[in-house]
Each structure stands twice: as structure tokens, then as C-alpha cells.
């Protein structure tokens, strides 16, 4: 067929109106907004024009060009309309084994926390109404008592995230004066959250002391002047300095703070209420311990090891927390009702610590042992071999999962994975295909293999995983 003949197809491309009148396209309008269907019909026409131009689209022999192009336009428009109608934020199956994956939304909420959000969203609530007195109440009241009870602190406040908590605390407590911090604790969390930059934003002036690997109490002592407003301790949550090291402890800072009448603040980052050692993980100072050591202010995230919604939790001495509550910035970084509801429900689970290990998904995933995960991985391998064993090799392998979320960076948690070695596509083609399925699947790429760590697969997700993975390996439009 000559180039010219192919070009002749252009005049047979159906118009937008003609495609819209097609019954198959009409039936799409029951479920998909008209504006998205029209976009899809236009997109399909543009694609058909491109494919004719490049020679990709031709009319098979003995076929009426007009009918052929109509069928093409309808099929393509229907697919595009369905894609246009998918939410942009959607479900992802996390097979990376990273329990607190910031790019995948960090903590999976407990069932009661999900129910609480639903309840808060479905009607009105006493968010800022005291039901006892009928007067205006505080939106922090539902979580304040739980936080002080669980941590032993005098007072509590919750803001949008921990970066905001650090900003608020530093701005309130220093008012442009100096903050002394160890060089070994100038943390960058990722997404450009750097302690020195947050300090600058808060108006506090940073005084760095010590060396990267060692900071002695005398280094802080020598830096204290009449301009000093605060001693800051930052938990090096996402890295460890090992070897020839010396960190001045919170207790040492607290006794120095008492001597010079200076408050001590601890940014804990992850801030766990549960003892990680009992989960077989490296020791992390718990919030309770840091409060007991005498920190005047402690900040930590709601959606890291705590396993709750995104939030920045501040606990500490009443006189400091009260000053923060009065700072106008607090209004700008306040939490919404969904955060209050989910945080309250999550904190309630910690009232029964042994149960929390099962009911808080973050803790349950972190505490799952290899013996518990092996049958899960073996079951998945068997199902995949049954549905797609002619397209890939599936092998059971022992690997290590990570905590993630900038917590416990050196912890390697023994886990099981299914290793996928595809026969008819590259591993990066497989990974790319899996990002486009419904739900999307994110695994771990390693040495031309795709590893599926079952630690982070949620209950009830296995069938969907088998379906979309089989679909991509078969080269069909999965999902
Ligand atoms: C994660 C982290 C933060 C930031 O917390 P977000 O809740 O992500 O804003 C601040 N400080 C430390 C030490 C952290 O680990």
C-alpha cells in the first residue's frame, strides 16, 4: 500500500459528534462525566490521525475504512475515558517491604482510626464545642489528655506535621535568640527538610558545637552566652554515626539547662510510644523516656513509628506549650478534624500496649517474624506460578525489610519475598507496567529481578496482586 493510499484514510476518520452518538460511547456517559468522555473522543481522534500518518494504522483487506475507523475510535475513546475517570491519588500495593514509605503515604491507619475519619467526615462533630458546658472548646482537647497520659508530659499540642512542630517550638521559645545544637545532629530528612534551614525560618540563630562524630557537654557549656535561648537535641533518625563517637545525652543537656536556666528541646523525629526492642528492633528512645529524662519540649511525627495520621506532636512543660498555643502561627498550621479523629483513635490503641502490637498496622508489620511471613510468601509464589508460570520464574527468597520514614536506618528485619524473573520482557518493563495497573504495584528492583516483599502487603490485597501481575506478564491491559 502506498503512502498516499494510507493518507486517504484521513477523510474516513469519524467526527467527534459521530463517535459521541455511538451507543457504546453513549453508555459510558452513565458513569463518566461528559466533559471527560469528550476529551477522550478528541484524544482518540488525534491518536488515530498520528497512527495513520506513521503507517501504524491501516485498514485490513475487505474492510470498509469508515467502519474500521469508527470501531478504532470507539475502543480507544472508551479506554481513554476510563483512564481519565480514575482518581489521580489511588491505591498502591506496597511490596517494597519498607513499612513507613514516605512516597507511598507513610503509616497505614488502624481500623478504628479509619472508622473515626469516616465518622468525622459523614456528619458534624464537637470539634470546637465543649458538650459539657455548651461553650466553645479546643480542637486539641480530644487528644491532649491521651498524649499527656501516655507520655507523662504536663501538656500537649498537635500541629500539621513534625516540621511545623519544630518551626513553631523554635520560633516560640527563641524569639530570634540563639539555639545550641551539635554538628552531629544537623539532620536532613529529605524533601529538603534540614534542621539549619528550619531554624533560620523560625528566626532562631544557630550555634553549632562539637565535631561531626563527637560533641561533649563542655562544647555546649562553652557556647552558652546571654544570647542563648535553648539547648536543642535532634534525634539522628535517618542515619547513625558509628565508631569513635560521643553524643551528649538528653539527661546531660537537661542538667546543664537547669544550671543555666535554659529549656531543652528534643526533636525525636519518629517518636515511638512502643518499645522497639520488644519487637526485636534496635533500641529507640521512646517519647516517655525522653520526657522522663527531663526534656522541656519534645516533638515527633504522627505518621512515623506511632502509626497514625500525618501530624506533628508536641509534648512538654505546660509553660512552654501554653506559649506555643498562643503563637499566631499555631492557627496557620492547625490540624483538621480528620487528623484529630484518627490520632485520637490511634492513641487509644496504645492504652493497651500488648494489643497495640497487633492493632496498629505499623507495629504489626514491624513485628511480623520470618516464620509468620514465610507461608504468606509461599502462598503467593504458588498462586503466581499457577497463573503465570509460563511467563516468569517465581522463587521464594529470604531478604531484609526496612523500617523507612527516616526511622531505625540500620535495622534489617528478616523477611520473605517472591522473586520475579520475567521471560518475555525486561524487569524494568515489568516494573513500569505494574505502576500503571489498578491497583498499582511497587516492588523492589534488584539485580534484574523484581522482589515482592510480603511484609507490607495488606490483608486482602493478595488476589489483586496476582491478577494485575499476571495481566502485565501476559501483556494484556491489566486492571
Ligand atoms: C521526619 C523528621 C522530621 C519531619 O517530620 P514530618 O512529620 O515529616 O514533618 C523532623 N525531624 C526529624 C528528626 C525527623 O526524623
GROMACS .gro file of C-alpha atoms and ligand atoms in nm:
model
  494
    1UNK     CA    1   0.000   0.000   0.000
    2UNK     CA    2   0.143   0.336  -0.098
    3UNK     CA    3   0.188   0.624   0.138
    4UNK     CA    4  -0.080   0.816  -0.047
    5UNK     CA    5  -0.337   0.542  -0.011
    6UNK     CA    6  -0.281   0.543   0.361
    7UNK     CA    7  -0.325   0.918   0.371
    8UNK     CA    8  -0.659   0.866   0.202
    9UNK     CA    9  -0.782   0.718   0.527
   10UNK     CA   10  -0.788   1.063   0.689
   11UNK     CA   11  -1.119   1.157   0.532
   12UNK     CA   12  -1.279   0.846   0.686
   13UNK     CA   13  -1.199   0.946   1.045
   14UNK     CA   14  -1.538   0.990   1.213
   15UNK     CA   15  -1.622   1.329   1.365
   16UNK     CA   16  -1.644   1.387   1.740
   17UNK     CA   17  -2.024   1.407   1.711
   18UNK     CA   18  -2.047   1.081   1.521
   19UNK     CA   19  -1.836   0.898   1.781
   20UNK     CA   20  -2.038   1.053   2.063
   21UNK     CA   21  -2.360   0.919   1.911
   22UNK     CA   22  -2.227   0.562   1.908
   23UNK     CA   23  -2.426   0.350   2.159
   24UNK     CA   24  -2.110   0.215   2.327
   25UNK     CA   25  -1.989   0.571   2.388
   26UNK     CA   26  -2.336   0.682   2.499
   27UNK     CA   27  -2.340   0.410   2.765
   28UNK     CA   28  -2.011   0.547   2.905
   29UNK     CA   29  -2.197   0.867   2.991
   30UNK     CA   30  -2.389   0.680   3.263
   31UNK     CA   31  -2.072   0.651   3.470
   32UNK     CA   32  -1.829   0.910   3.336
   33UNK     CA   33  -1.878   1.289   3.322
   34UNK     CA   34  -1.950   1.415   2.969
   35UNK     CA   35  -1.651   1.650   2.969
   36UNK     CA   36  -1.412   1.357   3.025
   37UNK     CA   37  -1.581   1.148   2.753
   38UNK     CA   38  -1.550   1.435   2.503
   39UNK     CA   39  -1.182   1.477   2.594
   40UNK     CA   40  -1.132   1.105   2.535
   41UNK     CA   41  -1.309   1.112   2.194
   42UNK     CA   42  -1.089   1.406   2.084
   43UNK     CA   43  -0.779   1.230   2.219
   44UNK     CA   44  -0.869   0.911   2.032
   45UNK     CA   45  -0.917   1.104   1.705
   46UNK     CA   46  -0.577   1.271   1.747
   47UNK     CA   47  -0.414   0.937   1.820
   48UNK     CA   48  -0.577   0.778   1.512
   49UNK     CA   49  -0.453   1.065   1.292
   50UNK     CA   50  -0.098   1.015   1.427
   51UNK     CA   51  -0.114   0.640   1.375
   52UNK     CA   52  -0.236   0.678   1.016
   53UNK     CA   53   0.042   0.928   0.947
   54UNK     CA   54   0.309   0.697   1.085
   55UNK     CA   55   0.163   0.397   0.900
   56UNK     CA   56   0.076   0.217   1.222
   57UNK     CA   57  -0.294   0.213   1.146
   58UNK     CA   58  -0.418   0.059   0.822
   59UNK     CA   59  -0.744  -0.086   0.703
   60UNK     CA   60  -0.736  -0.464   0.678
   61UNK     CA   61  -0.835  -0.606   0.333
   62UNK     CA   62  -1.209  -0.641   0.264
   63UNK     CA   63  -1.296  -0.393   0.534
   64UNK     CA   64  -1.488  -0.073   0.495
   65UNK     CA   65  -1.241   0.203   0.609
   66UNK     CA   66  -1.518   0.408   0.771
   67UNK     CA   67  -1.644   0.117   0.983
   68UNK     CA   68  -1.293   0.016   1.076
   69UNK     CA   69  -1.200   0.368   1.194
   70UNK     CA   70  -1.529   0.402   1.383
   71UNK     CA   71  -1.453   0.082   1.576
   72UNK     CA   72  -1.099   0.205   1.647
   73UNK     CA   73  -1.225   0.543   1.766
   74UNK     CA   74  -1.488   0.390   1.996
   75UNK     CA   75  -1.250   0.137   2.153
   76UNK     CA   76  -0.976   0.393   2.208
   77UNK     CA   77  -1.213   0.659   2.339
   78UNK     CA   78  -1.368   0.414   2.586
   79UNK     CA   79  -1.024   0.317   2.721
   80UNK     CA   80  -0.913   0.677   2.746
   81UNK     CA   81  -1.235   0.785   2.916
   82UNK     CA   82  -1.193   0.513   3.179
   83UNK     CA   83  -0.833   0.625   3.241
   84UNK     CA   84  -0.942   0.992   3.261
   85UNK     CA   85  -1.201   0.897   3.519
   86UNK     CA   86  -0.961   0.722   3.756
   87UNK     CA   87  -0.865   0.918   4.067
   88UNK     CA   88  -0.519   1.072   4.046
   89UNK     CA   89  -0.444   0.962   4.403
   90UNK     CA   90  -0.504   0.590   4.410
   91UNK     CA   91  -0.434   0.264   4.581
   92UNK     CA   92  -0.084   0.122   4.556
   93UNK     CA   93   0.019  -0.224   4.672
   94UNK     CA   94   0.345  -0.177   4.863
   95UNK     CA   95   0.572  -0.475   4.805
   96UNK     CA   96   0.891  -0.287   4.890
   97UNK     CA   97   0.896  -0.411   5.249
   98UNK     CA   98   0.953  -0.051   5.361
   99UNK     CA   99   0.690  -0.014   5.632
  100UNK     CA  100   0.694   0.368   5.654
  101UNK     CA  101   0.742   0.467   5.290
  102UNK     CA  102   0.710   0.845   5.263
  103UNK     CA  103   0.637   0.830   4.887
  104UNK     CA  104   0.361   0.576   4.947
  105UNK     CA  105   0.187   0.770   5.225
  106UNK     CA  106   0.378   0.651   5.536
  107UNK     CA  107   0.166   0.483   5.805
  108UNK     CA  108  -0.131   0.259   5.719
  109UNK     CA  109  -0.402   0.355   5.968
  110UNK     CA  110  -0.559   0.118   6.217
  111UNK     CA  111  -0.914   0.006   6.152
  112UNK     CA  112  -1.054   0.219   6.434
  113UNK     CA  113  -0.869   0.524   6.300
  114UNK     CA  114  -1.018   0.471   5.953
  115UNK     CA  115  -1.363   0.437   6.106
  116UNK     CA  116  -1.311   0.754   6.308
  117UNK     CA  117  -1.223   0.952   5.994
  118UNK     CA  118  -1.534   0.819   5.822
  119UNK     CA  119  -1.746   0.916   6.121
  120UNK     CA  120  -1.597   1.267   6.137
  121UNK     CA  121  -1.644   1.312   5.762
  122UNK     CA  122  -2.004   1.191   5.747
  123UNK     CA  123  -2.163   1.446   5.976
  124UNK     CA  124  -2.100   1.726   6.224
  125UNK     CA  125  -1.886   1.683   6.535
  126UNK     CA  126  -1.796   1.860   6.859
  127UNK     CA  127  -1.464   1.969   6.709
  128UNK     CA  128  -1.464   2.304   6.889
  129UNK     CA  129  -1.764   2.268   7.116
  130UNK     CA  130  -1.746   2.158   7.480
  131UNK     CA  131  -2.051   1.933   7.515
  132UNK     CA  132  -2.043   1.962   7.897
  133UNK     CA  133  -2.071   2.340   7.912
  134UNK     CA  134  -2.207   2.424   7.569
  135UNK     CA  135  -1.924   2.673   7.532
  136UNK     CA  136  -1.650   2.691   7.275
  137UNK     CA  137  -1.399   2.407   7.318
  138UNK     CA  138  -1.049   2.330   7.196
  139UNK     CA  139  -0.991   2.109   6.893
  140UNK     CA  140  -0.688   1.969   7.076
  141UNK     CA  141  -0.891   1.854   7.377
  142UNK     CA  142  -0.973   1.503   7.240
  143UNK     CA  143  -0.603   1.415   7.216
  144UNK     CA  144  -0.442   1.627   7.490
  145UNK     CA  145  -0.525   1.407   7.783
  146UNK     CA  146  -0.436   1.090   7.593
  147UNK     CA  147  -0.098   1.237   7.499
  148UNK     CA  148  -0.011   1.357   7.848
  149UNK     CA  149  -0.131   1.028   7.998
  150UNK     CA  150   0.069   0.813   7.756
  151UNK     CA  151   0.390   1.019   7.763
  152UNK     CA  152   0.393   1.151   8.119
  153UNK     CA  153   0.425   1.510   7.994
  154UNK     CA  154   0.239   1.806   8.152
  155UNK     CA  155   0.088   1.939   7.830
  156UNK     CA  156   0.044   1.862   7.461
  157UNK     CA  157  -0.031   2.031   7.130
  158UNK     CA  158  -0.067   1.886   6.781
  159UNK     CA  159   0.007   2.064   6.453
  160UNK     CA  160   0.013   1.970   6.086
  161UNK     CA  161   0.342   1.775   6.083
  162UNK     CA  162   0.667   1.748   6.274
  163UNK     CA  163   0.849   2.000   6.056
  164UNK     CA  164   0.580   2.252   6.156
  165UNK     CA  165   0.612   2.145   6.520
  166UNK     CA  166   0.987   2.217   6.515
  167UNK     CA  167   0.926   2.551   6.344
  168UNK     CA  168   0.662   2.652   6.599
  169UNK     CA  169   0.862   2.538   6.901
  170UNK     CA  170   1.184   2.710   6.793
  171UNK     CA  171   1.007   3.030   6.691
  172UNK     CA  172   0.815   3.049   7.018
  173UNK     CA  173   1.095   2.956   7.254
  174UNK     CA  174   1.384   3.151   7.099
  175UNK     CA  175   1.233   3.473   6.958
  176UNK     CA  176   1.538   3.537   6.742
  177UNK     CA  177   1.791   3.436   7.004
  178UNK     CA  178   2.046   3.155   6.986
  179UNK     CA  179   1.995   2.779   6.982
  180UNK     CA  180   2.285   2.549   7.054
  181UNK     CA  181   2.293   2.221   6.862
  182UNK     CA  182   2.555   1.955   6.798
  183UNK     CA  183   2.716   1.940   6.449
  184UNK     CA  184   2.643   1.568   6.453
  185UNK     CA  185   2.268   1.639   6.468
  186UNK     CA  186   2.218   1.879   6.176
  187UNK     CA  187   1.977   1.640   6.010
  188UNK     CA  188   1.835   1.650   5.658
  189UNK     CA  189   1.517   1.445   5.646
  190UNK     CA  190   1.455   1.452   5.271
  191UNK     CA  191   1.216   1.666   5.075
  192UNK     CA  192   1.463   1.944   5.175
  193UNK     CA  193   1.373   1.949   5.546
  194UNK     CA  194   1.703   2.049   5.704
  195UNK     CA  195   1.735   2.145   6.066
  196UNK     CA  196   1.955   2.454   5.992
  197UNK     CA  197   1.703   2.583   5.737
  198UNK     CA  198   1.401   2.530   5.961
  199UNK     CA  199   1.586   2.714   6.234
  200UNK     CA  200   1.658   3.006   6.004
  201UNK     CA  201   1.290   3.014   5.906
  202UNK     CA  202   1.187   3.023   6.272
  203UNK     CA  203   1.412   3.324   6.332
  204UNK     CA  204   1.636   3.133   6.573
  205UNK     CA  205   2.011   3.175   6.532
  206UNK     CA  206   2.201   2.850   6.508
  207UNK     CA  207   2.513   2.792   6.712
  208UNK     CA  208   2.680   2.467   6.605
  209UNK     CA  209   2.907   2.300   6.853
  210UNK     CA  210   3.138   1.997   6.860
  211UNK     CA  211   3.257   1.787   6.570
  212UNK     CA  212   3.054   1.558   6.345
  213UNK     CA  213   3.142   1.248   6.546
  214UNK     CA  214   3.186   1.392   6.897
  215UNK     CA  215   3.015   1.659   7.099
  216UNK     CA  216   3.100   1.686   7.468
  217UNK     CA  217   2.898   1.863   7.739
  218UNK     CA  218   3.181   2.120   7.761
  219UNK     CA  219   3.120   2.214   7.394
  220UNK     CA  220   2.766   2.328   7.482
  221UNK     CA  221   2.884   2.488   7.806
  222UNK     CA  222   3.149   2.698   7.628
  223UNK     CA  223   2.891   2.823   7.376
  224UNK     CA  224   2.634   2.943   7.629
  225UNK     CA  225   2.605   3.325   7.640
  226UNK     CA  226   2.343   3.578   7.743
  227UNK     CA  227   2.203   3.535   7.389
  228UNK     CA  228   2.131   3.164   7.435
  229UNK     CA  229   1.762   3.074   7.446
  230UNK     CA  230   1.754   2.697   7.405
  231UNK     CA  231   1.956   2.375   7.400
  232UNK     CA  232   1.840   2.151   7.117
  233UNK     CA  233   1.880   1.777   7.081
  234UNK     CA  234   1.786   1.625   6.744
  235UNK     CA  235   1.744   1.252   6.715
  236UNK     CA  236   1.954   1.140   6.418
  237UNK     CA  237   1.663   0.939   6.293
  238UNK     CA  238   1.774   0.855   5.940
  239UNK     CA  239   2.146   0.793   5.989
  240UNK     CA  240   2.386   0.668   6.252
  241UNK     CA  241   2.730   0.793   6.342
  242UNK     CA  242   2.926   0.487   6.445
  243UNK     CA  243   3.280   0.426   6.564
  244UNK     CA  244   3.470   0.692   6.757
  245UNK     CA  245   3.169   0.888   6.882
  246UNK     CA  246   3.037   1.083   7.177
  247UNK     CA  247   2.690   1.231   7.194
  248UNK     CA  248   2.587   1.449   7.486
  249UNK     CA  249   2.278   1.279   7.627
  250UNK     CA  250   1.944   1.446   7.686
  251UNK     CA  251   1.991   1.393   8.061
  252UNK     CA  252   2.326   1.576   8.046
  253UNK     CA  253   2.168   1.861   7.849
  254UNK     CA  254   1.884   1.881   8.100
  255UNK     CA  255   2.117   1.918   8.396
  256UNK     CA  256   2.309   2.190   8.208
  257UNK     CA  257   1.980   2.358   8.120
  258UNK     CA  258   1.885   2.364   8.487
  259UNK     CA  259   2.221   2.512   8.579
  260UNK     CA  260   2.186   2.798   8.326
  261UNK     CA  261   1.806   2.825   8.339
  262UNK     CA  262   1.766   2.725   7.974
  263UNK     CA  263   1.496   2.499   7.829
  264UNK     CA  264   1.596   2.177   7.648
  265UNK     CA  265   1.409   2.066   7.339
  266UNK     CA  266   1.427   1.719   7.181
  267UNK     CA  267   1.321   1.666   6.821
  268UNK     CA  268   1.262   1.293   6.823
  269UNK     CA  269   1.159   1.261   6.458
  270UNK     CA  270   0.993   0.923   6.466
  271UNK     CA  271   0.892   0.928   6.828
  272UNK     CA  272   0.770   0.587   6.929
  273UNK     CA  273   0.543   0.513   7.223
  274UNK     CA  274   0.619   0.141   7.196
  275UNK     CA  275   0.940  -0.030   7.294
  276UNK     CA  276   1.108  -0.128   6.966
  277UNK     CA  277   1.343  -0.372   7.141
  278UNK     CA  278   1.046  -0.589   7.233
  279UNK     CA  279   0.978  -0.609   6.857
  280UNK     CA  280   1.332  -0.734   6.802
  281UNK     CA  281   1.442  -0.399   6.659
  282UNK     CA  282   1.731  -0.174   6.764
  283UNK     CA  283   1.656   0.045   7.065
  284UNK     CA  284   1.500   0.386   7.001
  285UNK     CA  285   1.439   0.624   7.288
  286UNK     CA  286   1.062   0.626   7.349
  287UNK     CA  287   0.877   0.954   7.397
  288UNK     CA  288   0.809   0.855   7.760
  289UNK     CA  289   1.183   0.810   7.825
  290UNK     CA  290   1.277   1.144   7.675
  291UNK     CA  291   1.006   1.314   7.882
  292UNK     CA  292   1.128   1.131   8.196
  293UNK     CA  293   1.485   1.245   8.122
  294UNK     CA  294   1.355   1.599   8.169
  295UNK     CA  295   1.320   1.743   7.817
  296UNK     CA  296   1.111   2.059   7.840
  297UNK     CA  297   0.971   2.016   7.488
  298UNK     CA  298   0.958   1.701   7.274
  299UNK     CA  299   0.844   1.694   6.910
  300UNK     CA  300   0.767   1.390   6.692
  301UNK     CA  301   0.564   1.278   6.388
  302UNK     CA  302   0.218   1.126   6.397
  303UNK     CA  303   0.272   0.910   6.088
  304UNK     CA  304   0.608   0.751   6.156
  305UNK     CA  305   0.656   0.484   6.425
  306UNK     CA  306   0.341   0.596   6.605
  307UNK     CA  307   0.143   0.465   6.307
  308UNK     CA  308  -0.117   0.741   6.299
  309UNK     CA  309  -0.217   1.024   6.063
  310UNK     CA  310   0.022   1.296   5.944
  311UNK     CA  311   0.074   1.525   6.243
  312UNK     CA  312   0.341   1.699   6.446
  313UNK     CA  313   0.303   1.620   6.813
  314UNK     CA  314   0.447   1.849   7.080
  315UNK     CA  315   0.455   1.739   7.444
  316UNK     CA  316   0.631   1.904   7.735
  317UNK     CA  317   0.617   2.153   8.019
  318UNK     CA  318   0.294   2.342   8.043
  319UNK     CA  319   0.453   2.688   8.048
  320UNK     CA  320   0.621   2.630   7.711
  321UNK     CA  321   0.328   2.453   7.544
  322UNK     CA  322   0.091   2.731   7.656
  323UNK     CA  323   0.317   2.989   7.489
  324UNK     CA  324   0.310   2.787   7.167
  325UNK     CA  325  -0.070   2.767   7.175
  326UNK     CA  326  -0.084   3.147   7.181
  327UNK     CA  327   0.155   3.188   6.886
  328UNK     CA  328  -0.047   3.304   6.578
  329UNK     CA  329   0.149   3.052   6.369
  330UNK     CA  330  -0.039   2.773   6.551
  331UNK     CA  331  -0.358   2.876   6.373
  332UNK     CA  332  -0.183   2.854   6.034
  333UNK     CA  333  -0.055   2.501   6.096
  334UNK     CA  334  -0.350   2.363   6.291
  335UNK     CA  335  -0.485   2.014   6.235
  336UNK     CA  336  -0.820   1.937   6.076
  337UNK     CA  337  -1.095   1.716   6.219
  338UNK     CA  338  -0.979   1.406   6.029
  339UNK     CA  339  -0.640   1.429   6.196
  340UNK     CA  340  -0.797   1.478   6.538
  341UNK     CA  341  -1.025   1.178   6.490
  342UNK     CA  342  -0.761   0.941   6.351
  343UNK     CA  343  -0.499   1.048   6.605
  344UNK     CA  344  -0.737   1.001   6.896
  345UNK     CA  345  -0.833   0.653   6.773
  346UNK     CA  346  -0.466   0.558   6.724
  347UNK     CA  347  -0.363   0.686   7.068
  348UNK     CA  348  -0.649   0.493   7.231
  349UNK     CA  349  -0.494   0.171   7.096
  350UNK     CA  350  -0.178   0.245   7.297
  351UNK     CA  351  -0.382   0.232   7.620
  352UNK     CA  352  -0.344  -0.146   7.584
  353UNK     CA  353   0.024  -0.182   7.484
  354UNK     CA  354   0.032  -0.559   7.413
  355UNK     CA  355  -0.282  -0.528   7.195
  356UNK     CA  356  -0.136  -0.225   7.015
  357UNK     CA  357   0.133  -0.453   6.870
  358UNK     CA  358  -0.147  -0.620   6.670
  359UNK     CA  359  -0.398  -0.339   6.620
  360UNK     CA  360  -0.159  -0.067   6.500
  361UNK     CA  361  -0.065  -0.185   6.148
  362UNK     CA  362   0.280  -0.021   6.160
  363UNK     CA  363   0.369  -0.215   6.475
  364UNK     CA  364   0.210  -0.535   6.348
  365UNK     CA  365   0.407  -0.517   6.022
  366UNK     CA  366   0.733  -0.438   6.202
  367UNK     CA  367   0.687  -0.723   6.447
  368UNK     CA  368   0.598  -0.990   6.190
  369UNK     CA  369   0.870  -1.255   6.206
  370UNK     CA  370   1.016  -1.460   5.925
  371UNK     CA  371   0.823  -1.767   6.038
  372UNK     CA  372   0.498  -1.573   6.007
  373UNK     CA  373   0.584  -1.430   5.664
  374UNK     CA  374   0.709  -1.749   5.500
  375UNK     CA  375   0.367  -1.912   5.446
  376UNK     CA  376   0.239  -1.581   5.305
  377UNK     CA  377   0.524  -1.559   5.054
  378UNK     CA  378   0.498  -1.931   4.970
  379UNK     CA  379   0.123  -1.898   4.910
  380UNK     CA  380   0.180  -1.601   4.682
  381UNK     CA  381   0.455  -1.782   4.490
  382UNK     CA  382   0.227  -2.083   4.436
  383UNK     CA  383  -0.062  -1.873   4.310
  384UNK     CA  384   0.163  -1.678   4.073
  385UNK     CA  385   0.322  -1.997   3.942
  386UNK     CA  386  -0.025  -2.137   3.874
  387UNK     CA  387  -0.149  -1.828   3.685
  388UNK     CA  388   0.169  -1.704   3.514
  389UNK     CA  389   0.428  -1.981   3.550
  390UNK     CA  390   0.462  -1.988   3.168
  391UNK     CA  391   0.571  -1.621   3.162
  392UNK     CA  392   0.814  -1.589   3.454
  393UNK     CA  393   1.006  -1.776   3.720
  394UNK     CA  394   0.884  -1.717   4.074
  395UNK     CA  395   1.124  -1.802   4.355
  396UNK     CA  396   1.094  -1.775   4.731
  397UNK     CA  397   1.387  -1.574   4.873
  398UNK     CA  398   1.495  -1.456   5.217
  399UNK     CA  399   1.558  -1.080   5.231
  400UNK     CA  400   1.568  -0.788   5.476
  401UNK     CA  401   1.294  -0.529   5.506
  402UNK     CA  402   1.350  -0.171   5.622
  403UNK     CA  403   1.151   0.044   5.862
  404UNK     CA  404   1.165   0.359   5.647
  405UNK     CA  405   1.025   0.704   5.725
  406UNK     CA  406   1.368   0.805   5.845
  407UNK     CA  407   1.343   0.565   6.138
  408UNK     CA  408   1.582   0.294   6.255
  409UNK     CA  409   1.808   0.331   5.947
  410UNK     CA  410   2.035   0.042   6.035
  411UNK     CA  411   1.762  -0.204   6.125
  412UNK     CA  412   1.740  -0.501   5.890
  413UNK     CA  413   1.428  -0.701   5.955
  414UNK     CA  414   1.441  -1.060   5.828
  415UNK     CA  415   1.166  -1.114   5.572
  416UNK     CA  416   1.049  -1.329   5.281
  417UNK     CA  417   0.992  -1.221   4.924
  418UNK     CA  418   0.881  -1.367   4.592
  419UNK     CA  419   1.146  -1.301   4.329
  420UNK     CA  420   1.005  -1.250   3.979
  421UNK     CA  421   1.221  -1.316   3.673
  422UNK     CA  422   1.014  -1.243   3.360
  423UNK     CA  423   1.092  -1.434   3.039
  424UNK     CA  424   0.943  -1.213   2.770
  425UNK     CA  425   1.012  -0.861   2.898
  426UNK     CA  426   1.279  -0.680   3.093
  427UNK     CA  427   1.238  -0.625   3.465
  428UNK     CA  428   1.209  -0.250   3.412
  429UNK     CA  429   0.928  -0.307   3.158
  430UNK     CA  430   0.755  -0.524   3.417
  431UNK     CA  431   0.800  -0.262   3.691
  432UNK     CA  432   0.673   0.012   3.460
  433UNK     CA  433   0.368  -0.196   3.363
  434UNK     CA  434   0.291  -0.260   3.730
  435UNK     CA  435   0.289   0.113   3.806
  436UNK     CA  436   0.002   0.157   3.558
  437UNK     CA  437  -0.226  -0.121   3.676
  438UNK     CA  438  -0.529  -0.081   3.900
  439UNK     CA  439  -0.419  -0.103   4.179
  440UNK     CA  440  -0.059  -0.009   4.104
  441UNK     CA  441   0.216  -0.234   4.240
  442UNK     CA  442   0.554  -0.114   4.364
  443UNK     CA  443   0.818  -0.376   4.435
  444UNK     CA  444   1.192  -0.368   4.480
  445UNK     CA  445   1.428  -0.388   4.179
  446UNK     CA  446   1.745  -0.577   4.246
  447UNK     CA  447   1.994  -0.738   4.004
  448UNK     CA  448   1.747  -0.774   3.713
  449UNK     CA  449   1.490  -0.926   3.942
  450UNK     CA  450   1.172  -0.785   4.087
  451UNK     CA  451   1.140  -0.863   4.457
  452UNK     CA  452   0.798  -0.867   4.621
  453UNK     CA  453   0.848  -0.837   4.998
  454UNK     CA  454   0.528  -0.964   5.158
  455UNK     CA  455   0.582  -0.776   5.487
  456UNK     CA  456   0.399  -0.469   5.357
  457UNK     CA  457   0.122  -0.647   5.164
  458UNK     CA  458  -0.204  -0.564   5.344
  459UNK     CA  459  -0.466  -0.825   5.436
  460UNK     CA  460  -0.699  -0.884   5.142
  461UNK     CA  461  -0.462  -0.747   4.877
  462UNK     CA  462  -0.320  -1.078   4.754
  463UNK     CA  463  -0.583  -1.157   4.491
  464UNK     CA  464  -0.549  -0.814   4.330
  465UNK     CA  465  -0.170  -0.854   4.324
  466UNK     CA  466  -0.195  -1.192   4.149
  467UNK     CA  467  -0.447  -1.053   3.899
  468UNK     CA  468  -0.251  -0.743   3.794
  469UNK     CA  469   0.089  -0.914   3.790
  470UNK     CA  470  -0.047  -1.196   3.575
  471UNK     CA  471  -0.210  -0.939   3.346
  472UNK     CA  472   0.113  -0.744   3.292
  473UNK     CA  473   0.319  -1.060   3.233
  474UNK     CA  474   0.063  -1.170   2.972
  475UNK     CA  475   0.095  -0.833   2.805
  476UNK     CA  476  -0.275  -0.755   2.838
  477UNK     CA  477  -0.431  -0.439   2.967
  478UNK     CA  478  -0.446  -0.542   3.330
  479UNK     CA  479  -0.667  -0.384   3.588
  480LIG     C1  480   1.082   1.305   5.997
  480LIG     C2  481   1.151   1.405   6.083
  480LIG     C3  482   1.106   1.538   6.086
  480LIG     C4  483   0.993   1.585   5.999
  480LIG     O1  484   0.872   1.525   6.036
  480LIG     P1  485   0.743   1.536   5.939
  480LIG     O2  486   0.634   1.479   6.023
  480LIG     O3  487   0.778   1.458   5.819
  480LIG     O4  488   0.725   1.680   5.909
  480LIG     C5  489   1.172   1.626   6.169
  480LIG     N1  490   1.276   1.588   6.245
  480LIG     C6  491   1.323   1.460   6.244
  480LIG     C7  492   1.441   1.424   6.330
  480LIG     C8  493   1.262   1.364   6.163
  480LIG     O5  494   1.307   1.238   6.160
   0.00000   0.00000   0.00000
